[in-house]
Tab-separated table of C-alpha atoms and ligand atoms in Angstrom:
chain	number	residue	atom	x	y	z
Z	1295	UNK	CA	0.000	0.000	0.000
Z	1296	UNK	CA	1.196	3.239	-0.888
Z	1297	UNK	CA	-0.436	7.198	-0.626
Z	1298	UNK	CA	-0.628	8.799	-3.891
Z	1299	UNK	CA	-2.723	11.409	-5.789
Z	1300	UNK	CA	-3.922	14.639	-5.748
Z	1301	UNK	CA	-6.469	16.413	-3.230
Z	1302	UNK	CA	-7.909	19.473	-2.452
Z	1303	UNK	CA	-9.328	19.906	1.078
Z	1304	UNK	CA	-12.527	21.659	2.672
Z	1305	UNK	CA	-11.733	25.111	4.036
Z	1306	UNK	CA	-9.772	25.939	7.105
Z	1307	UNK	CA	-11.429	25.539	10.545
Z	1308	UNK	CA	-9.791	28.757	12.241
Z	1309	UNK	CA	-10.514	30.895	9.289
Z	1310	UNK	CA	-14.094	29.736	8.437
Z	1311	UNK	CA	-15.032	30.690	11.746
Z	1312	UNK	CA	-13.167	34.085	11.224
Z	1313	UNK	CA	-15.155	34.190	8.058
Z	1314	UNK	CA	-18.461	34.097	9.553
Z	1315	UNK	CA	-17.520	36.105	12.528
Z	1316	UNK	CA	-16.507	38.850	10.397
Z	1317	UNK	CA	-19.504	39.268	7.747
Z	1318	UNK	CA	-21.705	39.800	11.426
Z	1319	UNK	CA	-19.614	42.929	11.994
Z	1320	UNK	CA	-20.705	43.477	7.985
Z	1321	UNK	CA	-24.307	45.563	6.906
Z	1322	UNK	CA	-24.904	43.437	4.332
Z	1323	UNK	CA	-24.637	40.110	2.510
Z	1324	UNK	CA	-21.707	38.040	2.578
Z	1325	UNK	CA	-20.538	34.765	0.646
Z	1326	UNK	CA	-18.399	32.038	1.953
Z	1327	UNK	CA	-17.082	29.796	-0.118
Z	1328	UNK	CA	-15.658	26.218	0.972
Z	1329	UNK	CA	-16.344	27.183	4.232
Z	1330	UNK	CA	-15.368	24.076	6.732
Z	1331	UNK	CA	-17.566	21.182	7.281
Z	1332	UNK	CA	-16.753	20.339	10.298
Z	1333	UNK	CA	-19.180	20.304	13.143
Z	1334	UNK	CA	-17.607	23.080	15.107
Z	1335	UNK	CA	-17.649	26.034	12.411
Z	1336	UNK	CA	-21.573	24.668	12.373
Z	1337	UNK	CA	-21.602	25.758	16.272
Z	1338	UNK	CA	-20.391	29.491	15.222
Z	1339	UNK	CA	-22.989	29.588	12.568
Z	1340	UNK	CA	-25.906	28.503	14.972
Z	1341	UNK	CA	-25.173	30.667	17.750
Z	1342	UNK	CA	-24.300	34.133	15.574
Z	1343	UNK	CA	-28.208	32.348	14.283
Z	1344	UNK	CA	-29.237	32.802	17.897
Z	1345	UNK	CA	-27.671	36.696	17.787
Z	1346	UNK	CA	-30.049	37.576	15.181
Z	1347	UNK	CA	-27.364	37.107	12.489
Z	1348	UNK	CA	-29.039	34.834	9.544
Z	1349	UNK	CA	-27.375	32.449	7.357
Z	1350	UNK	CA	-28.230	30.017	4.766
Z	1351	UNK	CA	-26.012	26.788	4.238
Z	1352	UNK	CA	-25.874	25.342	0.715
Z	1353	UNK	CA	-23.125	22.474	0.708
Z	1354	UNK	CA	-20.062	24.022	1.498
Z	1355	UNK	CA	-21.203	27.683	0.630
Z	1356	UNK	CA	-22.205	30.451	3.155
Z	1357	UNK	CA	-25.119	33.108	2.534
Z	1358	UNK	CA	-24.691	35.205	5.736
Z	1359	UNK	CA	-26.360	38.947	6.585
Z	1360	UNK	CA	-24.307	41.510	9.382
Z	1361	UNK	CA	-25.546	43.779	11.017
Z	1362	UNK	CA	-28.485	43.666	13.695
Z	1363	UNK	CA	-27.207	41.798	16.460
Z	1364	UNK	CA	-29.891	40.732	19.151
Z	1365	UNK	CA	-29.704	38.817	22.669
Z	1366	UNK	CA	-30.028	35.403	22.431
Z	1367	UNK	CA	-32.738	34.167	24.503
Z	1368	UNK	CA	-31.496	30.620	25.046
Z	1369	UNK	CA	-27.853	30.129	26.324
Z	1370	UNK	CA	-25.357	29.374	23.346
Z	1371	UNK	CA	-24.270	25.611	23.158
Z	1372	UNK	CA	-20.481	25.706	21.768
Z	1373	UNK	CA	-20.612	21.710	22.052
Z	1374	UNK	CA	-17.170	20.897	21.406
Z	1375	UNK	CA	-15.559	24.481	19.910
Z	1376	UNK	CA	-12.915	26.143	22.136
Z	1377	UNK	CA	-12.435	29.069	19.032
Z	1378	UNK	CA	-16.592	29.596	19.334
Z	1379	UNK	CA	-17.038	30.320	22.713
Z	1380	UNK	CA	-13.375	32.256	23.136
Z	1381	UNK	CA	-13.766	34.595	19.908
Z	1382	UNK	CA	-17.576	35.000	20.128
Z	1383	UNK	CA	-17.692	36.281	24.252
Z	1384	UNK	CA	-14.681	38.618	22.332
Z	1385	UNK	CA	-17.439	39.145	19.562
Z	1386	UNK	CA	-20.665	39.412	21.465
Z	1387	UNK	CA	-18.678	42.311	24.441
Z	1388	UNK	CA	-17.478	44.518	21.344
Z	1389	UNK	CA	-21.219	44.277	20.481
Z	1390	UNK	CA	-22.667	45.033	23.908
Z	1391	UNK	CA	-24.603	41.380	23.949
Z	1392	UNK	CA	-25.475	39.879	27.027
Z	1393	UNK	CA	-25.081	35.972	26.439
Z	1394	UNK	CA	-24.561	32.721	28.398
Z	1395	UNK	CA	-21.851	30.245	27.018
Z	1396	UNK	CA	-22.435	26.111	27.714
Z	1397	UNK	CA	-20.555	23.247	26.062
Z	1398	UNK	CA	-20.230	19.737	26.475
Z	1399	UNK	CA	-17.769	17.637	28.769
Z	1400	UNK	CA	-14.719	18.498	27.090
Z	1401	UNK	CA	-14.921	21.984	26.761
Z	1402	UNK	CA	-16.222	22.671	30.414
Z	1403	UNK	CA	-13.271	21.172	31.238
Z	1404	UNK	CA	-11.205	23.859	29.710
Z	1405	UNK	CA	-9.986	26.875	31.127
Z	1406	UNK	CA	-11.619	30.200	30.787
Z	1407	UNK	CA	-9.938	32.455	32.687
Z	1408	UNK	CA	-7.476	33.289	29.780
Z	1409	UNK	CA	-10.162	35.025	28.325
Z	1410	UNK	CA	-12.717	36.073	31.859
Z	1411	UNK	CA	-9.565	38.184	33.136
Z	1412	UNK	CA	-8.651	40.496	29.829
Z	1413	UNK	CA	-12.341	41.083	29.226
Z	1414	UNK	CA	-13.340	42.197	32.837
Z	1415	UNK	CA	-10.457	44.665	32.302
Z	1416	UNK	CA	-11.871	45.959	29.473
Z	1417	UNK	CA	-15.302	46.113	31.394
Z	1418	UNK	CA	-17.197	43.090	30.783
Z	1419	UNK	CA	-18.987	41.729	33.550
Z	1420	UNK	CA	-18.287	37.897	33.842
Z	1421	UNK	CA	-19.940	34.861	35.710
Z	1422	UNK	CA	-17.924	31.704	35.536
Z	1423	UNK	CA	-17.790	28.236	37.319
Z	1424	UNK	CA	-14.539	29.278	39.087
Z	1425	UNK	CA	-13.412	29.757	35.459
Z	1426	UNK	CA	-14.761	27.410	33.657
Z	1427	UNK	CA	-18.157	26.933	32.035
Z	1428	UNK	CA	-21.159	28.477	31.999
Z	1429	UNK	CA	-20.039	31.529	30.993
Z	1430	UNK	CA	-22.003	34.410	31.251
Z	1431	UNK	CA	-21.186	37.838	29.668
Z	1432	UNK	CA	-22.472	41.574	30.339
Z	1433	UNK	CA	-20.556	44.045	28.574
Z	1434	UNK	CA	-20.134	47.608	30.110
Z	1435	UNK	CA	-18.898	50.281	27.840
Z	1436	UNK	CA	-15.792	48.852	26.451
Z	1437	UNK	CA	-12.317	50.289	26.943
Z	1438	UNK	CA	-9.528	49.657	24.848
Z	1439	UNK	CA	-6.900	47.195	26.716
Z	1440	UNK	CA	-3.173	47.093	27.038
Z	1441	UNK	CA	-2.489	43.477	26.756
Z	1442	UNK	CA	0.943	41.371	26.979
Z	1443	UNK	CA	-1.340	38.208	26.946
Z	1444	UNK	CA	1.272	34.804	29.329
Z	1445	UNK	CA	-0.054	32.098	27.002
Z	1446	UNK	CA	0.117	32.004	23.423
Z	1447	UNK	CA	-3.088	31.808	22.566
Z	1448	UNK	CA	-4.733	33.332	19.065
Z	1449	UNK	CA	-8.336	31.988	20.500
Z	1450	UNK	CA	-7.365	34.480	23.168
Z	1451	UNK	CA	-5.803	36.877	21.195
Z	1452	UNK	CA	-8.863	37.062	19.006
Z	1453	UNK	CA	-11.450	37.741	21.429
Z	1454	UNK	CA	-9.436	40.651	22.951
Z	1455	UNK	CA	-8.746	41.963	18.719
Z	1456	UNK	CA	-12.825	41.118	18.709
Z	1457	UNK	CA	-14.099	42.908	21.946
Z	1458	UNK	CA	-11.480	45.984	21.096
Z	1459	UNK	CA	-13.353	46.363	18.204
Z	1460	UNK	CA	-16.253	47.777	20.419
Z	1461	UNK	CA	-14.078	49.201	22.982
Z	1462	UNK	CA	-13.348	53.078	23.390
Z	1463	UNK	CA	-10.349	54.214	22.354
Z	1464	UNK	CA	-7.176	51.690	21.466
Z	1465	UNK	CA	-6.115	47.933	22.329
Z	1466	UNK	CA	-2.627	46.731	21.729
Z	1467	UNK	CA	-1.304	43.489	22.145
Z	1468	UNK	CA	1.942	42.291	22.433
Z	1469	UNK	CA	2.245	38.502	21.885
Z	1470	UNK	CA	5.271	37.047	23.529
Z	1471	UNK	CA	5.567	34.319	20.501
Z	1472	UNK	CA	3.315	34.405	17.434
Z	1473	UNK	CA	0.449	32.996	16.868
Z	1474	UNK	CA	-2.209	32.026	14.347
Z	1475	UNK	CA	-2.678	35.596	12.739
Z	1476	UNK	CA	-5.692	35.201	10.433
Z	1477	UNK	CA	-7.830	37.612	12.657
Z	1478	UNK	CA	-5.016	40.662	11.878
Z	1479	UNK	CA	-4.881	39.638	8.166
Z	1480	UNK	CA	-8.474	39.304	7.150
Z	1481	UNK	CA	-9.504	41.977	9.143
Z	1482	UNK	CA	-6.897	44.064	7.873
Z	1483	UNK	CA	-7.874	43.404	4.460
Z	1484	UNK	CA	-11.661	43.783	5.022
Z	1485	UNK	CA	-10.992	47.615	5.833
Z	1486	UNK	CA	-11.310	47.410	10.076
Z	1487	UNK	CA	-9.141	49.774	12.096
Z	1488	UNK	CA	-6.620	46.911	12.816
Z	1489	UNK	CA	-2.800	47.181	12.183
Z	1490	UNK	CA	-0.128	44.824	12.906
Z	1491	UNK	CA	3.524	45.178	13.270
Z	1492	UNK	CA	5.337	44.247	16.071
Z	1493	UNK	CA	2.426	44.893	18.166
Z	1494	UNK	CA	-1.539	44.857	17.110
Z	1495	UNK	CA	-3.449	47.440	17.511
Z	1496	UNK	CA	-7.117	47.654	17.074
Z	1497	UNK	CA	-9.530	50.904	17.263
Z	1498	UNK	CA	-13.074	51.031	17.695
Z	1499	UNK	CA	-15.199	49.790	14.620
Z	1500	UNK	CA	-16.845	53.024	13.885
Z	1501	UNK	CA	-19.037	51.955	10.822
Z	1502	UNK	CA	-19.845	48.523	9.733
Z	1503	UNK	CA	-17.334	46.647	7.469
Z	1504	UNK	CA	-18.349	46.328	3.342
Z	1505	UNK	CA	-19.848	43.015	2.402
Z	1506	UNK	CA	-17.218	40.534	1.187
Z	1507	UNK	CA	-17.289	37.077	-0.488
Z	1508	UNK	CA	-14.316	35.037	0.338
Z	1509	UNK	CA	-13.101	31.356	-0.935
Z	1510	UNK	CA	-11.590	29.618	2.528
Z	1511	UNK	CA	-8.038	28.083	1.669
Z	1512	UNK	CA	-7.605	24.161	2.426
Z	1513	UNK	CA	-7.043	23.241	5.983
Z	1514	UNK	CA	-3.285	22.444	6.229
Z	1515	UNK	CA	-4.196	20.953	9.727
Z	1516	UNK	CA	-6.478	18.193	8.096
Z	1517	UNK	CA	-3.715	18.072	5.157
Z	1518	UNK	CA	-1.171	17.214	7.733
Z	1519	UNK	CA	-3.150	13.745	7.846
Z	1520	UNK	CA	-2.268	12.660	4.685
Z	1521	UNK	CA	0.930	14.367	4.068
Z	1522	UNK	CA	1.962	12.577	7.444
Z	1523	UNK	CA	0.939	9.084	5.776
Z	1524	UNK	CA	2.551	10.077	2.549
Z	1525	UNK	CA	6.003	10.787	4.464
Z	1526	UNK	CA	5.771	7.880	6.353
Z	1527	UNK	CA	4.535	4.862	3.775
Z	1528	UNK	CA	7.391	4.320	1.405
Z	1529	UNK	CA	6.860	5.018	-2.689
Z	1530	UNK	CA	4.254	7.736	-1.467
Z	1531	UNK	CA	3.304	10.697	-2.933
Z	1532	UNK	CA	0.829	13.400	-2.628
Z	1533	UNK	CA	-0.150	16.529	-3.946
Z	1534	UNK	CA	-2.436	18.867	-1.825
Z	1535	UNK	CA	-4.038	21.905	-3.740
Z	1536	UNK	CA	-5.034	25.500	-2.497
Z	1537	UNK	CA	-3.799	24.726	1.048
Z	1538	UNK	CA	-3.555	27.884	2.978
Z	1539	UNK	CA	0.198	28.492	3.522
Z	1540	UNK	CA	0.255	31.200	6.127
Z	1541	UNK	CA	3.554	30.659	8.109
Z	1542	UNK	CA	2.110	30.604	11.433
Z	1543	UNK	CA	-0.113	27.427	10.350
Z	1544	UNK	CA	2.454	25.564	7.925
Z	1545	UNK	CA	5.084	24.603	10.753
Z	1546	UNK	CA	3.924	21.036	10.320
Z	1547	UNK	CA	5.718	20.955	6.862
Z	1548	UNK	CA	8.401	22.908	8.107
Z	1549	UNK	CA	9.014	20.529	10.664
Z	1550	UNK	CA	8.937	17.700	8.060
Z	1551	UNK	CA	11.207	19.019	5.791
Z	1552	UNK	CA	13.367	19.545	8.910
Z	1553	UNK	CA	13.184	15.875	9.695
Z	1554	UNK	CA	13.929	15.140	6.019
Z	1555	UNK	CA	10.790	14.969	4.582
Z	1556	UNK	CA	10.090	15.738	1.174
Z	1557	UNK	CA	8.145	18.457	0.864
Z	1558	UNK	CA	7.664	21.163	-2.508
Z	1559	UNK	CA	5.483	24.555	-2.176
Z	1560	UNK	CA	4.301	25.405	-5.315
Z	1561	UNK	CA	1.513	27.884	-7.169
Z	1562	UNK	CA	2.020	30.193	-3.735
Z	1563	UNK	CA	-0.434	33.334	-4.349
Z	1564	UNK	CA	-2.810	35.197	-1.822
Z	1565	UNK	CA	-5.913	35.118	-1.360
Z	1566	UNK	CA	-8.308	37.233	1.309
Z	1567	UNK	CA	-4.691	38.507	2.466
Z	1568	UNK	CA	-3.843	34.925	3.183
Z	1569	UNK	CA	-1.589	32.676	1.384
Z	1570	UNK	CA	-2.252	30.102	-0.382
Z	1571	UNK	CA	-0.647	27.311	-2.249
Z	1572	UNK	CA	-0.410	23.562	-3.762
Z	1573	UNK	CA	2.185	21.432	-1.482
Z	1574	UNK	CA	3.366	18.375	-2.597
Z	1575	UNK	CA	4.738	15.602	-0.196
Z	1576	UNK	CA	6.410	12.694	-0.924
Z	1577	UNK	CA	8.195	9.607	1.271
Z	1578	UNK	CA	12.217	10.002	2.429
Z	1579	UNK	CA	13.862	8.474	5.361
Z	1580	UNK	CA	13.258	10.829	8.173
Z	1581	UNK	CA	15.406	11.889	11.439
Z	1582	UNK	CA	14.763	13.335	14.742
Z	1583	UNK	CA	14.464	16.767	15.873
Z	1584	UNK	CA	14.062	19.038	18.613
Z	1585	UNK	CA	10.817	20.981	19.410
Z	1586	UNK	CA	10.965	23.866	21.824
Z	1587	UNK	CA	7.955	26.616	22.413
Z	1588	UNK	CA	8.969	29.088	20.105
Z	1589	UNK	CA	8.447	26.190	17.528
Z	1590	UNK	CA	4.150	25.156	18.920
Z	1591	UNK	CA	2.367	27.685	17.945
Z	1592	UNK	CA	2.721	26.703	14.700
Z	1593	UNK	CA	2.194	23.394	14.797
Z	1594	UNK	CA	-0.235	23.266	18.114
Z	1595	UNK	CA	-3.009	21.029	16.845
Z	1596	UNK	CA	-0.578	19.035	14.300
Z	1597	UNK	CA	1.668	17.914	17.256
Z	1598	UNK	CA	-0.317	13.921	18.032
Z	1599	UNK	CA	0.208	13.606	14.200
Z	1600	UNK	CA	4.123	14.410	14.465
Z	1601	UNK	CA	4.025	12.120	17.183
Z	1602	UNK	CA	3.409	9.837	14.769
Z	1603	UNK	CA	6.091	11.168	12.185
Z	1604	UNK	CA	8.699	10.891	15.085
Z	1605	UNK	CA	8.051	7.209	15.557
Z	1606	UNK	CA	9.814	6.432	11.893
Z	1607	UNK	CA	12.210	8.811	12.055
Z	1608	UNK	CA	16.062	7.815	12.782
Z	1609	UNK	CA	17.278	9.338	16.259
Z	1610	UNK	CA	15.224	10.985	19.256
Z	1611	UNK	CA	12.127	13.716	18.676
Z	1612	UNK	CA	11.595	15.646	21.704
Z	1613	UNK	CA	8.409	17.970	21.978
Z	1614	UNK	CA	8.918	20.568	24.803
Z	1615	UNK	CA	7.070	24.220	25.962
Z	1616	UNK	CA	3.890	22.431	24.951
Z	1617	UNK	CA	1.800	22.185	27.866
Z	1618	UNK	CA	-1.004	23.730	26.573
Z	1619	UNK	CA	-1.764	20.568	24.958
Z	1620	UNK	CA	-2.652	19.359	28.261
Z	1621	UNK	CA	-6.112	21.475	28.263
Z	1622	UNK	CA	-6.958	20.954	24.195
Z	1623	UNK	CA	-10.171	18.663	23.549
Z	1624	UNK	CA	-8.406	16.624	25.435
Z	1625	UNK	CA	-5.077	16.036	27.379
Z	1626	UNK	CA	-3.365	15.130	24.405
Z	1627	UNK	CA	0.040	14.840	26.194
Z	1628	UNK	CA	-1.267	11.697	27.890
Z	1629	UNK	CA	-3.387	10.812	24.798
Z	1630	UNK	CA	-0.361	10.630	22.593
Z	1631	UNK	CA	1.524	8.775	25.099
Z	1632	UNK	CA	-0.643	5.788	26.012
Z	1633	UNK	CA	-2.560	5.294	22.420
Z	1634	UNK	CA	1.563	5.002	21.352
Z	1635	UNK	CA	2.393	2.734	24.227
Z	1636	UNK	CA	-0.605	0.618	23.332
Z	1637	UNK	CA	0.823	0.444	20.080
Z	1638	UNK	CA	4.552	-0.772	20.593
Z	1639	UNK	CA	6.146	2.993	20.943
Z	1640	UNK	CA	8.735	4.450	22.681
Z	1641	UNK	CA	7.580	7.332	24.006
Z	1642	UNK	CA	8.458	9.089	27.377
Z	1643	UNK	CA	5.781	11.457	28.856
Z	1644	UNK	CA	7.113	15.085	29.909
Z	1645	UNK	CA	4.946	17.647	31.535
Z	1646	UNK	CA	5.125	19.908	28.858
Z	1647	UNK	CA	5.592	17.394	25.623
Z	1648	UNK	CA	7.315	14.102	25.025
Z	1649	UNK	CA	10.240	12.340	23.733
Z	1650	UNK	CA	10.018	9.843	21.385
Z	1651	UNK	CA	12.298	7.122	19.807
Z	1652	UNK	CA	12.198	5.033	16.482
Z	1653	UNK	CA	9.719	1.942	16.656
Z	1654	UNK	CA	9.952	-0.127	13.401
Z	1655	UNK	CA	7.474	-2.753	14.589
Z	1656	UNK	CA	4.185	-1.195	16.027
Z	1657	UNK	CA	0.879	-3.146	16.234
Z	1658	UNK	CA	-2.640	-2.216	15.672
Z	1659	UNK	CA	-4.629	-1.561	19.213
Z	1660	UNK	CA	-7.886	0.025	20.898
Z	1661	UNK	CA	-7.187	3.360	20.437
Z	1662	UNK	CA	-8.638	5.463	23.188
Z	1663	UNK	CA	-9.609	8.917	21.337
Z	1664	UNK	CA	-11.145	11.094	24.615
Z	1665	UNK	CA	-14.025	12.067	21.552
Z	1666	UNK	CA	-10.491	14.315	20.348
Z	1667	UNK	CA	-10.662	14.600	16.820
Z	1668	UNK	CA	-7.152	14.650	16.326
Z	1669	UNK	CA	-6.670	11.973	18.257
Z	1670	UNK	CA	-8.719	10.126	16.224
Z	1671	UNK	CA	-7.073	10.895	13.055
Z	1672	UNK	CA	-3.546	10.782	13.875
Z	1673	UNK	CA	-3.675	7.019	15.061
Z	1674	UNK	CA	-6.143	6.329	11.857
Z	1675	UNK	CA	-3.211	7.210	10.324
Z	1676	UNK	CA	-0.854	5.448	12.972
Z	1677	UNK	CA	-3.006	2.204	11.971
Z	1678	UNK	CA	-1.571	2.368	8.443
Z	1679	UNK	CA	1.883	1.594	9.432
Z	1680	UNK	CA	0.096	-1.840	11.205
Z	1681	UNK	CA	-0.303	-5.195	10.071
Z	1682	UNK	CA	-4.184	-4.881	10.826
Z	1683	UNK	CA	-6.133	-1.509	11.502
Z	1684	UNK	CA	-6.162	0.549	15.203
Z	1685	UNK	CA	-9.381	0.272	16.099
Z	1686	UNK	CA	-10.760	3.852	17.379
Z	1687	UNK	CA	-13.614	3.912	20.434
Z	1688	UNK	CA	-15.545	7.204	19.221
Z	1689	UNK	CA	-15.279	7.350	14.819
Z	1690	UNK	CA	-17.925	9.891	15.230
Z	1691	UNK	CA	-15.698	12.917	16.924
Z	1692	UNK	CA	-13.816	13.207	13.482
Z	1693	UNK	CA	-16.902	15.221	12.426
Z	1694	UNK	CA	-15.660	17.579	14.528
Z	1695	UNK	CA	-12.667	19.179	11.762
Z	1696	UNK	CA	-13.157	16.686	9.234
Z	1697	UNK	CA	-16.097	14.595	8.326
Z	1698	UNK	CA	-14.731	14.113	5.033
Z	1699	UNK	CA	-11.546	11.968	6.339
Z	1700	UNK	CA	-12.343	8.723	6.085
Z	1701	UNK	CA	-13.668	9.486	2.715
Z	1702	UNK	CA	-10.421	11.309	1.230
Z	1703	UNK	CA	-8.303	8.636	2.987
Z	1704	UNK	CA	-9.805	6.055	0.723
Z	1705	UNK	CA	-9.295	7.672	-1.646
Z	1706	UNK	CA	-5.614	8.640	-1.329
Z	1707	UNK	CA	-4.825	4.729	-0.808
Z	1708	UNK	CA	-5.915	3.584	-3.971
M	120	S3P	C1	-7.278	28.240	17.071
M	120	S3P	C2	-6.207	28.411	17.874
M	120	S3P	C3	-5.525	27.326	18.586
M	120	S3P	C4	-5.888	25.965	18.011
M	120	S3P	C5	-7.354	25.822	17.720
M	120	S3P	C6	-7.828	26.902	16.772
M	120	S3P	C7	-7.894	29.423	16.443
M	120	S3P	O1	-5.908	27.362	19.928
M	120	S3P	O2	-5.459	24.940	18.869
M	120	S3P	O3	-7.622	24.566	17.138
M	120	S3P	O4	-8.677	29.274	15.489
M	120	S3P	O5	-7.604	30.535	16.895
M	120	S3P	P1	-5.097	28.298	20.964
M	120	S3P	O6	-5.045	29.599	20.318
M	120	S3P	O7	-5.919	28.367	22.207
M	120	S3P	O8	-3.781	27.625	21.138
């Protein structure tokens, strides 16, 4: 078995949310195109629907009207979606909405407070569960923040860019180490008082942005699937078109061609402000790296599938400054390390990452997802390096990102 042919991927996660976000702060009618069909960019779109802010869904297009915000009368349900309920409370205080946030197991699990503390600041009133969900909001007049935010965070960093929108006078933020910018770009680019240089700086919204239509770039997260399988099945190739190709997302294939991978960037052009290209992948023997925080950022949600990677590649790969993984969908620290133990891997469990050595002979196991997505997915694709197939408690929570997985994997296998 080998990974060949030639893809092109529903839109990115982080941006269709952005997307959809962004045409509310609009007066008019916007179109999304290949907007992501993943379960939690459907949780954005239902509760901006509870807000007053309408939307049709045709396939993978978006028909969505800004402007008149209203209070939801039922508490929002953000399910599973950390980037819903962060940038929407951001969202709903620039906009003066009074809301209540819920979620389900996983996310009331996961901490608030990143985003409870910069908002009261700015002069939102906030009820928590000692900083965890339900959330409720009641936004004050808003005042612009000074903010030097201690995790990197662009979930938190765009709530405070979203809430400074409505605030009086300016917010700056100084990020520590980079993160995800597609709120600075886009929003840049659709005209809002938002600049970005060394720090951000964002101004009060005076007038409602112009009506855009926008094509979301592939997701490189759910391309690092199969590029991931491509690098690590020999005689594979793969060619992944209109992948966004921002540089804080792509660290993934930075990190591959790092570890030796083969990896080619082609057709690179821009699109919405954001880049975009076609990246082709193909197998080579692989070695071990290094991993340190300035490094996760950009590859926060791809590190379970370089876990993966690192167990075929030559020498030691050691993940470190990446504790925030411990409070993603799920503590995927520990997930990593006991789905990989289960397996046959050498992997040693740090507090803030892992280390991991080469394991030529893994077996196929009960993998233990946690209903994480990524989880999910990266020991799918763990499975293919198996004599038989890992067998995965919860298939469903791939619907999360990427209900189209299974279908695309198929496909790539021939
Ligand atoms: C996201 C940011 C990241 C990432 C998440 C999506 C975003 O979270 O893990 O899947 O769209 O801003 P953090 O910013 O909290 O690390």
């Amino acid at each position: 078995m080998k990974i060949s042919g030639n893809i092109n991927l529903p839109g990115d996660k982080s941006i269709s949310h952005r997307a959809l976000m962004f045409a509310s702060l609009t007066d008019g009618e916007c179109i999304i195109n290949n907007i992501s069909t993943g379960e939690d960019v459907e949780t954005t779109r239902k509760c901006l629907g509870q807000c007053g802010i309408l939307s049709q869904k045709f396939g993978n297009k978006v028909q969505i009207t800004g402007g008149a915000f209203s209070t939801p009368e039922l508490p929002l349900d953000c399910g599973n979606s950390g980037t819903s309920i962060r940038l929407l409370a951001g969202l709903l205080s620039g906009k003066g909405i009074t809301a209540e946030f819920i979620g389900d197991t996983s996310l009331s699990k996961r901490p608030m407070n990143r985003i409870i503390e910069p908002l009261n600041e700015m002069g939102v009133e906030i009820g928590s569960n000692n900083g965890y969900l339900p959330l409720t909001i009641k936004p004050n007049m808003l005042k612009g923040l000074s903010f030097s935010p201690s995790i990197a965070s662009a979930q938190v960093k765009s709530c405070i860019m979203l809430a400074g929108l409505g605030g009086e006078g300016e917010t700056i933020i100084n990020e520590k180490i980079k993160t995800r910018d597609h709120s600075e770009i886009i929003l840049e680019e659709l005209g809002a008082p938002v600049s970005s240089n060394s720090a951000i700086r964002i101004k009060n919204l005076e007038k409602p942005l112009q009506p855009f239509n926008m094509t979301v770039p592939g997701d490189p997260s759910s391309a690092a699937f199969f590029a991931a399988a491509a690098a690590i099945i020999p005689n594979s190739s793969i060619t992944i078109t209109n992948v966004l190709a921002n540089p804080t997302r792509v660290g993934f294939f930075d990190i591959l061609e790092k570890m030796g991978g083969g990896v080619e960037w082609k057709n690179i052009h821009k699109e919405c402000g954001e880049l975009v290209g076609d990246v082709h992948v193909y197998f080579a023997p692989l070695n071990g790296i290094d991993i340190t925080v300035e490094m996760v950022p950009s590859v926060i949600d791809e590190l379970p599938i370089i876990a993966i990677l690192a167990t075929q590649a030559d020498g030691p790969t050691s993940v470190s400054g990446a504790e925030e993984l411990r409070v993603k969908e799920c503590d995927r620290i520990k997930a990593v390390c006991e789905n990989l133990l289960a397996m046959g891997g050498k992997i040693i469990e740090r507090k803030d990452g892992f280390i991991i050595d080469q394991s030529n002979r893994l077996h196929d196991t009960n993998i233990i997802t946690y209903g994480d997505h990524r989880i999910a997915m990266s020991f799918t694709i763990a499975g293919l390096l198996t004599e038989g197939r890992n067998k995965l408690d919860d298939e469903a929570c791939i619907n999360i990102s990427f209900p189209e997985f299974h279908k695309v994997l198929t496909e790539v296998m021939g």
